[in-house]
DNA sequence: AGCACATAGTGAGTGTGCGTCACGATCTCG
DNA sequence: CGAGATCGTGACGCACACTCACTATGTGCT
């Protein structure tokens, strides 16, 4: 019956999840970064200089948590806090030169990683895998899962 | 070029990782469990009553961490600590009735989840997805990643 | 203008997960 | 029997996430 094969496939997916988490966490630790801090950096890269509030919303995390993350990133020299030009309550978080360089390096690594996973894979296989992944991600979304889950229907 | 498509596929994989982590964490929290405690429960189910040392090795964490996890699971009534019959230093961790029932229920849920992901998927699509997942898991292993990473070549 | 209310960020305190180091109790082996 | 390994834990530190209380500020309404 299909049950068994589906469970086996789920096992592979879960194993993939574990493996990837491990790999990312470890390679990040080498640069003195933690997963959460890195996620913040990644978000900052795609938004440009932002207030902590904006980062909190983007990460789906409390404002207090962002304070702590930025504290750490500032102490290790990845980002700076500067006063917001028009809102004196707010702070703008921006990359330092070093922070920008590290994020750029991470993008490179990501490309290398993609190559490790898919490089030289047969066209058919890749196409089908890509489509299959798309389908299960869609199914999860349809089931109510979102990457940014903070949203409440008003 | 293939670069772009590989990156897109990696994105899907990473999204899948995030989505699954979220879903599992949330559904676990409902039963008063945390991810780490659940992992311990899961291991315990496949090994039967074990010493904390054995659990630490199986989970790839320190003995101290297991003490903490078992503290929590004992306080919430999922497992019990009992003296080891032959080694008076050691403690045997076993399920309570409730613990065993919850783990059994989780197995059921997992099957339902597999159905959500794969149920009714076309035979071709599923087969190819399964094979593709197997390939990238293998590649990760070949690159030196393991689920139980504590092992050192002597 | 003035006051009520919302918002930005932070201090304080809590819970969980993970680690190391030091330690007592115990096993094992020469 | 005594040296050394092993089992579990107390003490302590760090990362992360949360809530609550609070200050400083912005906004809007009358």
mmCIF file with all atom_site columns, C-alpha atoms in Angstrom, chain B residues 98-151:
data_model
loop_
_atom_site.group_PDB
_atom_site.id
_atom_site.type_symbol
_atom_site.label_atom_id
_atom_site.label_alt_id
_atom_site.label_comp_id
_atom_site.label_asym_id
_atom_site.label_entity_id
_atom_site.label_seq_id
_atom_site.pdbx_PDB_ins_code
_atom_site.Cartn_x
_atom_site.Cartn_y
_atom_site.Cartn_z
_atom_site.occupancy
_atom_site.B_iso_or_equiv
_atom_site.pdbx_formal_charge
_atom_site.auth_seq_id
_atom_site.auth_comp_id
_atom_site.auth_asym_id
_atom_site.auth_atom_id
_atom_site.pdbx_PDB_model_num
ATOM 1  C CA . UNK B 1 98  ? 0.516  8.513  29.286  1.00 0.00 ? 98  UNK B CA 1
ATOM 2  C CA . UNK B 1 99  ? 3.884  8.929  27.631  1.00 0.00 ? 99  UNK B CA 1
ATOM 3  C CA . UNK B 1 100 ? 3.443  5.756  25.628  1.00 0.00 ? 100 UNK B CA 1
ATOM 4  C CA . UNK B 1 101 ? -0.043 6.821  24.576  1.00 0.00 ? 101 UNK B CA 1
ATOM 5  C CA . UNK B 1 102 ? 1.128  10.233 23.391  1.00 0.00 ? 102 UNK B CA 1
ATOM 6  C CA . UNK B 1 103 ? 3.953  8.744  21.349  1.00 0.00 ? 103 UNK B CA 1
ATOM 7  C CA . UNK B 1 104 ? 1.554  6.294  19.751  1.00 0.00 ? 104 UNK B CA 1
ATOM 8  C CA . UNK B 1 105 ? -0.730 9.181  18.879  1.00 0.00 ? 105 UNK B CA 1
ATOM 9  C CA . UNK B 1 106 ? 2.176  11.011 17.302  1.00 0.00 ? 106 UNK B CA 1
ATOM 10 C CA . UNK B 1 107 ? 2.822  8.081  15.046  1.00 0.00 ? 107 UNK B CA 1
ATOM 11 C CA . UNK B 1 108 ? -0.740 8.319  13.853  1.00 0.00 ? 108 UNK B CA 1
ATOM 12 C CA . UNK B 1 109 ? -0.347 12.008 13.207  1.00 0.00 ? 109 UNK B CA 1
ATOM 13 C CA . UNK B 1 110 ? 2.763  11.350 11.211  1.00 0.00 ? 110 UNK B CA 1
ATOM 14 C CA . UNK B 1 111 ? 0.872  9.053  8.910   1.00 0.00 ? 111 UNK B CA 1
ATOM 15 C CA . UNK B 1 112 ? -1.776 11.723 8.464   1.00 0.00 ? 112 UNK B CA 1
ATOM 16 C CA . UNK B 1 113 ? 0.922  14.211 7.677   1.00 0.00 ? 113 UNK B CA 1
ATOM 17 C CA . UNK B 1 114 ? 2.467  11.947 5.077   1.00 0.00 ? 114 UNK B CA 1
ATOM 18 C CA . UNK B 1 115 ? -0.942 11.751 3.487   1.00 0.00 ? 115 UNK B CA 1
ATOM 19 C CA . UNK B 1 116 ? -1.246 15.530 3.460   1.00 0.00 ? 116 UNK B CA 1
ATOM 20 C CA . UNK B 1 117 ? 2.057  15.795 1.620   1.00 0.00 ? 117 UNK B CA 1
ATOM 21 C CA . UNK B 1 118 ? 1.778  12.900 -0.774  1.00 0.00 ? 118 UNK B CA 1
ATOM 22 C CA . UNK B 1 119 ? -1.787 11.637 -0.759  1.00 0.00 ? 119 UNK B CA 1
ATOM 23 C CA . UNK B 1 120 ? -3.280 11.436 -4.221  1.00 0.00 ? 120 UNK B CA 1
ATOM 24 C CA . UNK B 1 121 ? -0.071 12.512 -5.895  1.00 0.00 ? 121 UNK B CA 1
ATOM 25 C CA . UNK B 1 122 ? 0.435  11.047 -9.338  1.00 0.00 ? 122 UNK B CA 1
ATOM 26 C CA . UNK B 1 123 ? 2.481  7.901  -9.353  1.00 0.00 ? 123 UNK B CA 1
ATOM 27 C CA . UNK B 1 124 ? 5.157  9.354  -11.622 1.00 0.00 ? 124 UNK B CA 1
ATOM 28 C CA . UNK B 1 125 ? 5.490  12.506 -9.660  1.00 0.00 ? 125 UNK B CA 1
ATOM 29 C CA . UNK B 1 126 ? 5.791  10.705 -6.373  1.00 0.00 ? 126 UNK B CA 1
ATOM 30 C CA . UNK B 1 127 ? 8.299  8.200  -7.634  1.00 0.00 ? 127 UNK B CA 1
ATOM 31 C CA . UNK B 1 128 ? 10.499 10.862 -9.066  1.00 0.00 ? 128 UNK B CA 1
ATOM 32 C CA . UNK B 1 129 ? 10.247 13.074 -6.010  1.00 0.00 ? 129 UNK B CA 1
ATOM 33 C CA . UNK B 1 130 ? 11.151 10.172 -3.784  1.00 0.00 ? 130 UNK B CA 1
ATOM 34 C CA . UNK B 1 131 ? 14.150 9.312  -5.917  1.00 0.00 ? 131 UNK B CA 1
ATOM 35 C CA . UNK B 1 132 ? 15.259 12.919 -6.080  1.00 0.00 ? 132 UNK B CA 1
ATOM 36 C CA . UNK B 1 133 ? 15.065 13.272 -2.324  1.00 0.00 ? 133 UNK B CA 1
ATOM 37 C CA . UNK B 1 134 ? 17.082 10.125 -1.944  1.00 0.00 ? 134 UNK B CA 1
ATOM 38 C CA . UNK B 1 135 ? 19.718 11.501 -4.233  1.00 0.00 ? 135 UNK B CA 1
ATOM 39 C CA . UNK B 1 136 ? 20.202 14.771 -2.426  1.00 0.00 ? 136 UNK B CA 1
ATOM 40 C CA . UNK B 1 137 ? 20.217 13.077 0.969   1.00 0.00 ? 137 UNK B CA 1
ATOM 41 C CA . UNK B 1 138 ? 22.925 10.786 -0.355  1.00 0.00 ? 138 UNK B CA 1
ATOM 42 C CA . UNK B 1 139 ? 24.898 13.710 -1.648  1.00 0.00 ? 139 UNK B CA 1
ATOM 43 C CA . UNK B 1 140 ? 24.754 15.366 1.736   1.00 0.00 ? 140 UNK B CA 1
ATOM 44 C CA . UNK B 1 141 ? 25.936 12.201 3.402   1.00 0.00 ? 141 UNK B CA 1
ATOM 45 C CA . UNK B 1 142 ? 28.722 11.875 0.899   1.00 0.00 ? 142 UNK B CA 1
ATOM 46 C CA . UNK B 1 143 ? 29.746 15.411 1.765   1.00 0.00 ? 143 UNK B CA 1
ATOM 47 C CA . UNK B 1 144 ? 30.296 14.322 5.336   1.00 0.00 ? 144 UNK B CA 1
ATOM 48 C CA . UNK B 1 145 ? 26.981 15.160 6.962   1.00 0.00 ? 145 UNK B CA 1
ATOM 49 C CA . UNK B 1 146 ? 25.410 12.670 9.354   1.00 0.00 ? 146 UNK B CA 1
ATOM 50 C CA . UNK B 1 147 ? 22.309 12.665 11.494  1.00 0.00 ? 147 UNK B CA 1
ATOM 51 C CA . UNK B 1 148 ? 24.316 11.355 14.460  1.00 0.00 ? 148 UNK B CA 1
ATOM 52 C CA . UNK B 1 149 ? 27.472 13.379 14.168  1.00 0.00 ? 149 UNK B CA 1
ATOM 53 C CA . UNK B 1 150 ? 29.159 12.453 17.440  1.00 0.00 ? 150 UNK B CA 1
ATOM 54 C CA . UNK B 1 151 ? 31.255 9.714  15.812  1.00 0.00 ? 151 UNK B CA 1
#
